[in-house]
DNA sequence: CCACTTCCCTAACAAGTGTTTGGTAGGTTA
DNA sequence: TAACCTACCAAACACTTGTTAGGGAAGTGG
């Protein structure tokens, strides 16, 4: 089982990297780190953290991670920028926690589907339905993931995004291949193109989906599946 | 050590500024503008501008607009940050020029298709094919558009993005509706869902498409159309 | 009453940001 | 030769950024 969950990264960085060449880091890292991570003696309540993470996720999703300043997050939460650092130790940690919490839940659902050992078509149907349910529950996190995952996965801290993506591809592509072999899916299509097609059609929905709309996640999944499986063209009967 | 540092700027902030209320402006606009627009007497060559815009678009697409500093663009172009301002009057202008140039070309193609007055199915096919060609030629601009258009269109300067999007929706949705009326497309689907489905499947391709891959834009368009129109499920014959 | 904890604020720091100003090397024209 | 133009560099400026110290109000337990 590949790892999909970074759990918590409270271990100290082994060593300050020797600063490869160009010191141009994407963000700011002002104070010199004294090699030993600070260990705050305080214990913020997990419920408050969840609350703050939710509003942070909302702002990240709306404005983009880089365009979001900690002052904006604090504003949305009704407090001042510095106060956030009582609960989190950096802006990046917030992002990290938002994304890893989402991925953990996502894989709980996916793993259950995959363990059910359904046929190829039924597996695809279940995966798509599960995906739309996740979008319904974590739309902010999904939107952030969509926008930032490519650039983030270069950073070591967010390497679990790549891991997840690999596992993701394995599950979907494998199912599609099984379906082609079982003559359930068409064999005349480039399978990787098909994979990207299905994957993208599902997840971009997070960019326009708003919970409480006229369609439930399951209804959207049903229609999407109908389009993907049978096409939008009317067939002569 | 980074490229070139201003080294010393021992300018302590004099005093706590009046600081209206929440001075948090979205971006930087340092100098006070004296109400009269500056008119540079210089005339940079258009070819050089195009060159620089191309590299800027590449960096924007790779890192995201906000995460891209003008110093990074200058780096990629082999010059210093300030030198860019000989050719452009702001970072935002570069973005603007990149996006509007792309949209202009896109609509040249779309308008030609729409003027041809084809049937609904043929119109969709032509629009999709045209779209993949545009992705092939402007993949950086398309990627930027995908990532930033939603947030940008709030700014007055980029209002033309919204205009374009409205026109876009009108063309595609109208064609789909014509198709349903003509019994070419299925009538049992939510038409707006179908629209978003088709639109998204096409344009997200810009996030993974790389020119010079194993499939030509036309070939990708052909397979995408086959999936969208007929579905990926194998039909019993 | 005091000690302790939780949660926030005030105020700053240092690095990074987009942008401007003044200069200048090299080419072209007269 | 001088005048002129293009395209860049060097250095700074003003403001924003993530982050940190120190402090204090409110609540809880003894």
Coordinates of C-alpha atoms (C1' of nucleotides) in Angstrom, one line a residue:
Chain A
X1 CA 0.0 0.0 0.0
X2 CA 1.5 3.3 -1.0
X3 CA 1.3 6.0 1.5
X4 CA -1.3 8.6 1.0
X5 CA -1.2 10.1 4.4
X6 CA 1.6 12.2 5.8
X7 CA 0.0 12.1 9.2
X8 CA 1.8 14.9 11.0
X9 CA 5.2 16.3 10.4
X10 CA 6.4 17.2 13.8
X11 CA 9.8 15.9 13.4
X12 CA 12.6 18.4 13.1
X13 CA 14.1 18.9 9.7
X14 CA 17.2 16.8 9.7
X15 CA 19.5 19.6 8.6
X16 CA 19.2 22.9 7.0
X17 CA 19.8 22.4 3.4
X18 CA 23.0 23.9 2.2
X19 CA 21.1 26.3 -0.1
X20 CA 21.7 24.7 -3.4
X21 CA 22.4 27.6 -5.7
X22 CA 20.0 30.3 -6.2
X23 CA 18.6 31.2 -2.9
X24 CA 15.5 32.4 -4.5
X25 CA 12.8 30.6 -2.5
X26 CA 9.3 31.0 -3.6
X27 CA 8.2 32.5 -0.3
X28 CA 9.6 34.3 2.6
X29 CA 11.6 32.7 5.4
X30 CA 12.8 35.6 7.3
X31 CA 14.3 34.7 10.7
X32 CA 17.3 32.4 10.8
X33 CA 16.2 29.0 12.0
X34 CA 18.3 27.9 15.0
X35 CA 18.5 24.4 13.7
X36 CA 16.2 23.2 16.4
X37 CA 12.5 23.5 15.8
X38 CA 10.6 25.4 18.4
X39 CA 8.2 23.3 20.4
X40 CA 5.3 25.4 21.6
X41 CA 4.1 24.5 25.0
X42 CA 0.6 25.5 24.2
X43 CA -2.2 23.2 23.1
X44 CA -4.7 24.9 20.9
X45 CA -8.1 23.2 20.7
X46 CA -8.6 20.9 17.7
X47 CA -12.1 22.3 17.1
X48 CA -10.9 25.8 16.7
X49 CA -8.2 24.6 14.4
X50 CA -10.8 22.9 12.2
X51 CA -12.8 26.1 12.1
X52 CA -9.8 28.2 11.1
X53 CA -8.7 25.6 8.5
X54 CA -12.2 25.7 7.0
X55 CA -12.1 29.5 6.5
X56 CA -8.5 29.4 5.3
X57 CA -9.5 26.7 2.7
X58 CA -12.3 29.0 1.6
X59 CA -10.0 31.9 1.0
X60 CA -7.3 29.8 -0.6
X61 CA -9.9 28.4 -3.0
X62 CA -11.3 31.8 -3.9
X63 CA -8.1 33.7 -4.3
X64 CA -5.4 31.1 -4.9
X65 CA -2.8 30.1 -2.4
X66 CA -0.1 32.6 -3.4
X67 CA -2.5 35.5 -3.7
X68 CA -3.8 34.8 -0.3
X69 CA -2.0 36.6 2.5
X70 CA -2.2 35.5 6.1
X71 CA -3.8 38.8 6.9
X72 CA -6.7 38.0 4.6
X73 CA -7.2 34.7 6.3
X74 CA -7.1 36.3 9.7
X75 CA -9.5 38.9 8.4
X76 CA -12.0 36.3 7.3
X77 CA -11.6 34.6 10.7
X78 CA -12.1 37.8 12.6
X79 CA -8.7 38.1 14.1
X80 CA -5.2 39.5 13.4
X81 CA -2.5 37.9 11.3
X82 CA -0.2 37.1 14.2
X83 CA -2.9 35.3 16.1
X84 CA -3.0 32.5 13.5
X85 CA 0.4 31.5 14.6
X86 CA -1.0 30.4 17.9
X87 CA -2.8 27.6 16.1
X88 CA -0.5 26.9 13.2
X89 CA 3.2 27.3 12.7
X90 CA 3.1 28.6 9.1
X91 CA 0.9 29.4 6.2
X92 CA 2.3 26.4 4.5
X93 CA 1.2 24.1 7.3
X94 CA -2.4 25.2 6.9
X95 CA -2.3 24.3 3.2
X96 CA -0.6 21.0 4.1
X97 CA -3.2 20.1 6.7
X98 CA -6.1 21.1 4.4
X99 CA -4.8 19.0 1.5
X100 CA -3.7 15.9 3.5
X101 CA -7.0 15.8 5.4
X102 CA -8.9 15.8 2.1
X103 CA -6.7 13.2 0.6
X104 CA -7.0 10.9 3.6
X105 CA -10.8 11.1 3.4
X106 CA -10.8 10.6 -0.4
X107 CA -8.7 7.4 -0.1
X108 CA -10.9 6.1 2.6
X109 CA -13.7 6.2 0.1
X110 CA -11.7 5.0 -2.9
X111 CA -10.2 2.1 -1.0
X112 CA -13.6 0.9 0.0
X113 CA -14.8 1.0 -3.5
X114 CA -11.7 -0.8 -4.8
X115 CA -11.9 -3.5 -2.1
X116 CA -15.5 -4.3 -3.2
X117 CA -14.1 -6.0 -6.3
X118 CA -16.8 -4.9 -8.7
X119 CA -16.8 -5.3 -12.4
X120 CA -15.0 -2.6 -14.4
X121 CA -18.0 -0.6 -15.3
X122 CA -19.4 -0.8 -11.8
X123 CA -16.1 0.3 -10.4
X124 CA -15.9 3.3 -12.6
X125 CA -19.5 4.2 -11.7
X126 CA -18.7 3.9 -8.0
X127 CA -15.5 5.9 -8.3
X128 CA -17.2 8.7 -10.1
X129 CA -20.0 8.8 -7.6
X130 CA -17.6 8.8 -4.7
X131 CA -15.6 11.6 -6.3
X132 CA -18.7 13.8 -6.7
X133 CA -19.5 13.2 -3.0
X134 CA -16.0 14.2 -2.1
X135 CA -16.3 17.3 -4.2
X136 CA -19.6 18.1 -2.3
X137 CA -17.9 17.8 1.0
X138 CA -14.5 19.2 0.3
X139 CA -15.1 21.6 -2.5
X140 CA -12.6 24.2 -1.3
X141 CA -9.9 21.6 -0.8
X142 CA -10.6 20.1 -4.2
X143 CA -10.4 23.5 -5.8
X144 CA -7.1 24.2 -4.1
X145 CA -5.8 20.8 -5.1
X146 CA -6.7 21.4 -8.7
X147 CA -5.0 24.7 -8.9
X148 CA -1.9 24.2 -6.9
X149 CA -1.1 20.5 -6.9
X150 CA 1.2 20.6 -9.9
X151 CA 3.5 23.2 -8.5
X152 CA 3.3 22.0 -5.0
X153 CA 4.3 18.4 -5.7
X154 CA 7.8 19.7 -6.6
X155 CA 8.3 20.6 -2.9
X156 CA 9.4 17.7 -0.8
X157 CA 6.9 18.5 1.9
X158 CA 4.1 18.0 -0.6
X159 CA 5.5 14.9 -2.2
X160 CA 2.5 12.9 -1.0
X161 CA 0.5 14.7 -3.6
X162 CA 2.6 12.9 -6.3
X163 CA 2.2 9.6 -4.5
X164 CA -1.5 10.1 -4.4
X165 CA -1.6 11.0 -8.0
X166 CA 0.3 7.8 -8.9
X167 CA -2.0 5.7 -6.9
X168 CA -4.9 7.5 -8.4
X169 CA -3.8 6.8 -11.9
X170 CA -3.1 3.2 -11.1
X171 CA -6.6 2.7 -9.9
X172 CA -8.4 4.4 -12.7
X173 CA -6.2 3.2 -15.6
X174 CA -6.2 -0.3 -14.2
X175 CA -10.0 -0.3 -14.1
X176 CA -10.2 1.0 -17.7
X177 CA -7.8 -1.6 -18.9
X178 CA -9.8 -4.3 -17.2
X179 CA -12.9 -3.0 -18.9
X180 CA -11.3 -3.0 -22.3
X181 CA -10.1 -6.6 -21.8
X182 CA -13.6 -7.6 -20.7
X183 CA -15.0 -5.9 -23.7
X184 CA -17.0 -3.5 -21.6
X185 CA -15.1 -0.4 -22.8
X186 CA -14.1 0.5 -26.3
X187 CA -10.7 -0.7 -27.5
X188 CA -10.2 1.8 -30.2
X189 CA -9.3 4.7 -28.0
X190 CA -6.0 5.7 -26.5
X191 CA -6.4 4.5 -23.0
X192 CA -4.3 7.2 -21.4
X193 CA -6.3 9.8 -23.2
X194 CA -9.4 8.1 -21.9
X195 CA -8.1 8.2 -18.4
X196 CA -7.3 11.9 -18.5
X197 CA -10.7 12.5 -20.1
X198 CA -12.6 10.8 -17.3
X199 CA -10.4 12.1 -14.5
X200 CA -10.6 15.7 -15.7
X201 CA -14.3 15.7 -16.4
X202 CA -14.9 14.6 -12.9
X203 CA -12.6 16.9 -11.0
X204 CA -13.0 20.2 -12.8
X205 CA -16.5 20.1 -11.6
X206 CA -15.1 21.5 -8.3
X207 CA -14.5 24.8 -10.0
X208 CA -18.2 25.5 -10.7
X209 CA -20.0 23.2 -8.2
X210 CA -21.7 24.9 -5.3
X211 CA -23.3 22.8 -2.6
X212 CA -27.0 23.3 -2.3
X213 CA -27.5 23.7 -6.0
X214 CA -30.4 22.1 -7.9
X215 CA -28.6 18.8 -8.5
X216 CA -27.4 16.5 -5.7
X217 CA -23.9 15.1 -6.1
X218 CA -25.4 11.7 -6.9
X219 CA -27.6 13.2 -9.6
X220 CA -24.6 15.0 -11.1
X221 CA -22.6 11.8 -11.0
X222 CA -25.5 9.9 -12.7
X223 CA -25.6 12.4 -15.6
X224 CA -21.9 12.6 -15.9
X225 CA -21.6 8.8 -16.1
X226 CA -24.3 8.7 -18.7
X227 CA -22.4 11.2 -20.8
X228 CA -19.1 9.5 -20.4
X229 CA -20.3 6.0 -20.9
X230 CA -22.9 6.6 -23.6
X231 CA -22.1 9.9 -25.1
X232 CA -24.2 13.0 -25.7
X233 CA -25.3 12.1 -29.2
X234 CA -28.7 10.7 -29.8
X235 CA -28.6 7.2 -31.3
X236 CA -31.2 6.1 -33.8
X237 CA -33.2 3.3 -32.3
Chain B
X1 CA 23.9 33.9 -3.1
X2 CA 21.1 35.3 -5.2
X3 CA 21.8 37.3 -8.3
X4 CA 22.1 40.9 -7.3
X5 CA 21.1 42.4 -4.1
X6 CA 20.5 46.0 -3.3
X7 CA 22.5 45.0 -0.2
X8 CA 21.8 47.8 2.3
X9 CA 18.6 49.6 2.9
X10 CA 18.8 50.8 6.5
X11 CA 15.6 52.7 6.3
X12 CA 13.8 52.2 9.5
X13 CA 10.1 53.0 9.3
X14 CA 9.8 56.5 10.7
X15 CA 6.7 56.1 12.7
X16 CA 3.5 54.2 12.9
X17 CA 1.7 55.4 9.8
X18 CA -1.8 56.7 9.9
X19 CA -2.7 53.6 8.0
X20 CA -6.3 54.2 7.3
X21 CA -7.9 51.1 8.6
X22 CA -7.0 47.8 7.1
X23 CA -4.5 49.0 4.6
X24 CA -4.4 45.5 3.0
X25 CA -4.4 46.3 -0.7
X26 CA -4.4 43.3 -3.0
X27 CA -1.2 44.2 -4.8
X28 CA 1.6 46.7 -4.7
X29 CA 1.2 50.2 -6.0
X30 CA 4.1 52.0 -4.4
X31 CA 4.6 55.4 -5.8
X32 CA 1.8 57.9 -5.8
X33 CA 0.5 58.5 -9.2
X34 CA 0.5 62.2 -10.1
X35 CA -2.8 61.9 -12.0
X36 CA -1.1 62.5 -15.3
X37 CA -0.1 59.3 -17.3
X38 CA 3.5 59.1 -18.2
X39 CA 4.2 58.8 -21.9
X40 CA 7.5 57.1 -22.6
X41 CA 9.3 58.6 -25.6
X42 CA 10.9 55.3 -26.4
X43 CA 9.8 52.8 -29.0
X44 CA 10.7 49.2 -28.2
X45 CA 10.6 46.9 -31.1
X46 CA 7.5 44.7 -31.4
X47 CA 9.5 41.6 -32.1
X48 CA 11.4 41.8 -28.9
X49 CA 8.2 42.4 -27.0
X50 CA 6.8 39.2 -28.5
X51 CA 9.9 37.3 -27.5
X52 CA 9.6 38.6 -23.9
X53 CA 5.9 38.0 -23.7
X54 CA 6.5 34.4 -24.8
X55 CA 9.0 33.7 -22.1
X56 CA 6.8 35.5 -19.6
X57 CA 3.8 33.4 -20.6
X58 CA 5.9 30.3 -20.1
X59 CA 6.9 31.3 -16.5
X60 CA 3.3 32.4 -15.7
X61 CA 2.0 29.1 -16.9
X62 CA 4.5 27.1 -14.9
X63 CA 4.5 29.0 -11.6
X64 CA 1.2 30.8 -11.6
X65 CA 0.8 34.6 -12.1
X66 CA 1.1 35.6 -8.4
X67 CA 3.9 33.3 -7.7
X68 CA 5.9 34.7 -10.6
X69 CA 8.1 37.6 -9.7
X70 CA 9.3 40.0 -12.4
X71 CA 12.8 39.0 -11.4
X72 CA 12.0 35.4 -12.4
X73 CA 10.7 36.6 -15.8
X74 CA 13.8 38.7 -16.3
X75 CA 16.0 35.8 -15.3
X76 CA 14.4 33.6 -17.9
X77 CA 14.9 36.3 -20.4
X78 CA 18.5 36.8 -19.5
X79 CA 18.2 40.4 -18.2
X80 CA 17.5 42.3 -15.0
X81 CA 14.1 43.0 -13.6
X82 CA 14.1 46.7 -14.2
X83 CA 14.9 46.3 -17.8
X84 CA 11.5 44.7 -18.5
X85 CA 10.1 48.1 -17.8
X86 CA 11.6 49.4 -20.9
X87 CA 9.3 47.2 -22.9
X88 CA 6.2 47.0 -20.6
X89 CA 4.8 49.4 -18.1
X90 CA 3.8 46.7 -15.6
X91 CA 3.7 43.1 -14.8
X92 CA -0.1 43.3 -15.2
X93 CA 0.3 44.6 -18.7
X94 CA 2.2 41.6 -19.7
X95 CA -0.5 39.3 -18.4
X96 CA -3.1 41.5 -20.1
X97 CA -1.3 41.4 -23.5
X98 CA -0.8 37.7 -23.3
X99 CA -4.4 36.9 -22.5
X100 CA -6.0 39.4 -24.9
X101 CA -3.7 38.3 -27.8
X102 CA -4.8 34.7 -27.2
X103 CA -8.5 35.6 -27.0
X104 CA -8.3 37.6 -30.1
X105 CA -6.9 34.7 -32.1
X106 CA -9.3 32.3 -30.5
X107 CA -12.3 34.3 -31.5
X108 CA -11.0 34.7 -35.0
X109 CA -11.2 30.9 -35.3
X110 CA -14.5 30.5 -33.5
X111 CA -16.2 33.2 -35.5
X112 CA -15.2 31.6 -38.7
X113 CA -16.7 28.3 -37.5
X114 CA -19.9 29.9 -36.4
X115 CA -20.2 31.9 -39.6
X116 CA -20.1 28.7 -41.6
X117 CA -23.6 27.8 -40.5
X118 CA -23.0 24.1 -40.1
X119 CA -25.4 21.7 -38.4
X120 CA -25.3 21.3 -34.6
X121 CA -23.1 18.2 -34.6
X122 CA -20.7 19.6 -37.2
X123 CA -20.5 22.9 -35.4
X124 CA -19.5 21.1 -32.1
X125 CA -17.0 19.1 -34.0
X126 CA -15.5 22.2 -35.6
X127 CA -15.4 24.1 -32.3
X128 CA -13.7 21.3 -30.5
X129 CA -11.1 20.8 -33.2
X130 CA -10.5 24.6 -33.4
X131 CA -10.1 24.6 -29.6
X132 CA -7.4 21.9 -29.6
X133 CA -5.6 23.8 -32.3
X134 CA -5.6 26.9 -30.1
X135 CA -4.3 24.9 -27.2
X136 CA -1.6 23.6 -29.4
X137 CA -0.5 27.1 -30.4
X138 CA -1.1 29.0 -27.2
X139 CA -0.8 26.3 -24.5
X140 CA 0.9 28.7 -22.0
X141 CA -1.8 31.4 -22.5
X142 CA -4.5 28.8 -22.2
X143 CA -3.0 27.4 -19.0
X144 CA -2.8 30.9 -17.5
X145 CA -6.4 31.6 -18.6
X146 CA -7.6 28.4 -16.9
X147 CA -5.9 29.2 -13.6
X148 CA -6.4 32.9 -13.3
X149 CA -9.4 33.9 -15.3
X150 CA -11.9 33.5 -12.5
X151 CA -10.1 35.8 -10.1
X152 CA -8.9 38.2 -12.8
X153 CA -12.4 38.9 -14.3
X154 CA -13.3 40.7 -11.1
X155 CA -10.8 43.4 -12.0
X156 CA -12.2 46.0 -14.4
X157 CA -9.1 45.8 -16.5
X158 CA -9.8 42.2 -17.2
X159 CA -13.5 42.5 -17.7
X160 CA -13.1 41.3 -21.3
X161 CA -12.5 37.9 -19.8
X162 CA -16.1 37.8 -18.6
X163 CA -17.4 39.2 -21.8
X164 CA -15.6 36.4 -23.7
X165 CA -16.9 33.8 -21.3
X166 CA -20.5 35.0 -21.9
X167 CA -20.0 34.9 -25.6
X168 CA -18.4 31.5 -25.3
X169 CA -21.3 30.1 -23.4
X170 CA -23.8 31.6 -25.8
X171 CA -22.1 29.9 -28.8
X172 CA -21.7 26.5 -27.2
X173 CA -25.0 26.3 -25.3
X174 CA -26.9 27.6 -28.3
X175 CA -25.4 24.9 -30.5
X176 CA -26.2 22.2 -28.0
X177 CA -29.8 23.5 -27.8
X178 CA -30.1 23.5 -31.6
X179 CA -28.8 19.9 -31.5
X180 CA -31.4 18.8 -29.0
X181 CA -34.2 20.5 -31.0
X182 CA -33.0 18.8 -34.1
X183 CA -32.9 15.4 -32.3
X184 CA -29.1 15.2 -32.8
X185 CA -28.3 15.4 -29.2
X186 CA -29.9 13.6 -26.2
X187 CA -32.8 15.5 -24.6
X188 CA -32.7 13.7 -21.3
X189 CA -29.6 15.6 -19.9
X190 CA -29.4 18.9 -18.1
X191 CA -28.2 21.1 -20.9
X192 CA -26.1 23.4 -18.7
X193 CA -24.4 20.3 -17.2
X194 CA -23.7 19.1 -20.7
X195 CA -22.3 22.5 -21.7
X196 CA -19.9 22.5 -18.7
X197 CA -19.0 18.9 -19.4
X198 CA -18.0 19.6 -23.0
X199 CA -16.3 22.9 -22.2
X200 CA -14.2 21.5 -19.4
X201 CA -13.2 18.3 -21.2
X202 CA -11.8 20.4 -23.9
X203 CA -9.9 23.1 -22.0
X204 CA -8.4 21.2 -19.2
X205 CA -6.4 19.4 -21.8
X206 CA -4.1 22.4 -21.7
X207 CA -2.9 21.4 -18.3
X208 CA -1.3 18.2 -19.6
X209 CA -0.9 18.8 -23.3
X210 CA 2.6 19.3 -24.6
X211 CA 3.2 20.1 -28.3
X212 CA 5.2 17.5 -30.1
X213 CA 3.6 14.6 -28.2
X214 CA 2.5 11.5 -29.9
X215 CA -0.9 12.8 -30.9
X216 CA -1.5 15.8 -33.1
X217 CA -4.2 18.3 -32.0
X218 CA -6.5 17.1 -34.6
X219 CA -6.1 13.5 -33.5
X220 CA -6.8 14.4 -29.9
X221 CA -9.8 16.3 -31.0
X222 CA -11.0 13.3 -33.0
X223 CA -10.8 11.0 -30.0
X224 CA -12.3 13.5 -27.6
X225 CA -15.2 14.0 -29.9
X226 CA -15.7 10.3 -30.2
X227 CA -15.8 10.0 -26.5
X228 CA -18.1 12.9 -25.9
X229 CA -20.5 12.0 -28.7
X230 CA -20.6 8.3 -28.5
X231 CA -19.2 7.5 -25.0
X232 CA -16.5 5.1 -23.9
X233 CA -18.8 2.1 -23.3
X234 CA -18.7 -0.6 -25.9
X235 CA -22.1 -1.1 -27.4
X236 CA -23.4 -4.5 -28.3
X237 CA -23.8 -4.8 -32.1
Chain C
dC1 C1' -6.5 35.0 46.7
dC2 C1' -3.1 32.9 43.3
dA3 C1' -1.3 30.0 39.6
dC4 C1' -2.2 28.3 35.3
dT5 C1' -4.0 27.8 30.7
dT6 C1' -6.2 29.3 26.5
dC7 C1' -6.5 32.6 23.0
dC8 C1' -5.9 36.7 21.1
dC9 C1' -3.5 41.6 20.3
dT10 C1' 0.2 45.1 19.6
dA11 C1' 4.2 46.0 17.4
dA12 C1' 7.7 45.1 15.1
dC13 C1' 11.5 42.7 11.9
dA14 C1' 13.7 41.1 7.7
dA15 C1' 13.3 39.5 3.3
dG16 C1' 10.8 40.1 -0.9
dT17 C1' 7.7 42.8 -4.0
dG18 C1' 6.7 45.8 -8.3
dT19 C1' 8.5 49.9 -10.0
dT20 C1' 11.4 54.2 -11.0
dT21 C1' 15.4 57.0 -11.9
dG22 C1' 19.6 57.9 -14.0
dG23 C1' 23.2 56.2 -16.5
dT24 C1' 25.7 54.0 -20.5
dA25 C1' 27.4 50.7 -24.3
dG26 C1' 26.8 50.1 -29.0
dG27 C1' 24.8 51.0 -33.2
dT28 C1' 23.1 54.3 -36.9
dT29 C1' 22.8 58.6 -39.2
dA30 C1' 24.6 63.2 -40.6
Chain D
dT1 C1' 33.0 64.4 -35.3
dA2 C1' 28.6 64.9 -32.8
dA3 C1' 23.8 63.9 -32.1
dC4 C1' 20.6 60.4 -31.5
dC5 C1' 18.3 56.1 -30.6
dT6 C1' 17.6 51.4 -28.8
dA7 C1' 18.1 48.2 -25.1
dC8 C1' 19.9 47.3 -21.3
dC9 C1' 22.2 47.7 -16.2
dA10 C1' 22.8 49.4 -11.3
dA11 C1' 20.8 51.0 -7.4
dA12 C1' 17.5 52.3 -5.0
dC13 C1' 12.4 53.3 -3.1
dA14 C1' 8.1 52.4 -0.9
dC15 C1' 5.3 49.0 0.4
dT16 C1' 3.9 44.0 1.4
dT17 C1' 5.0 39.6 3.0
dG18 C1' 5.3 35.7 6.5
dT19 C1' 6.6 35.4 11.0
dT20 C1' 7.9 36.3 15.9
dA21 C1' 8.1 38.5 20.9
dG22 C1' 5.9 39.9 24.6
dG23 C1' 1.9 41.0 26.9
dG24 C1' -2.8 40.8 28.6
dA25 C1' -7.8 39.6 29.3
dA26 C1' -10.8 35.9 30.5
dG27 C1' -11.7 31.6 32.4
dT28 C1' -10.7 27.5 35.6
dG29 C1' -9.1 25.0 39.7
dG30 C1' -7.4 25.0 44.2

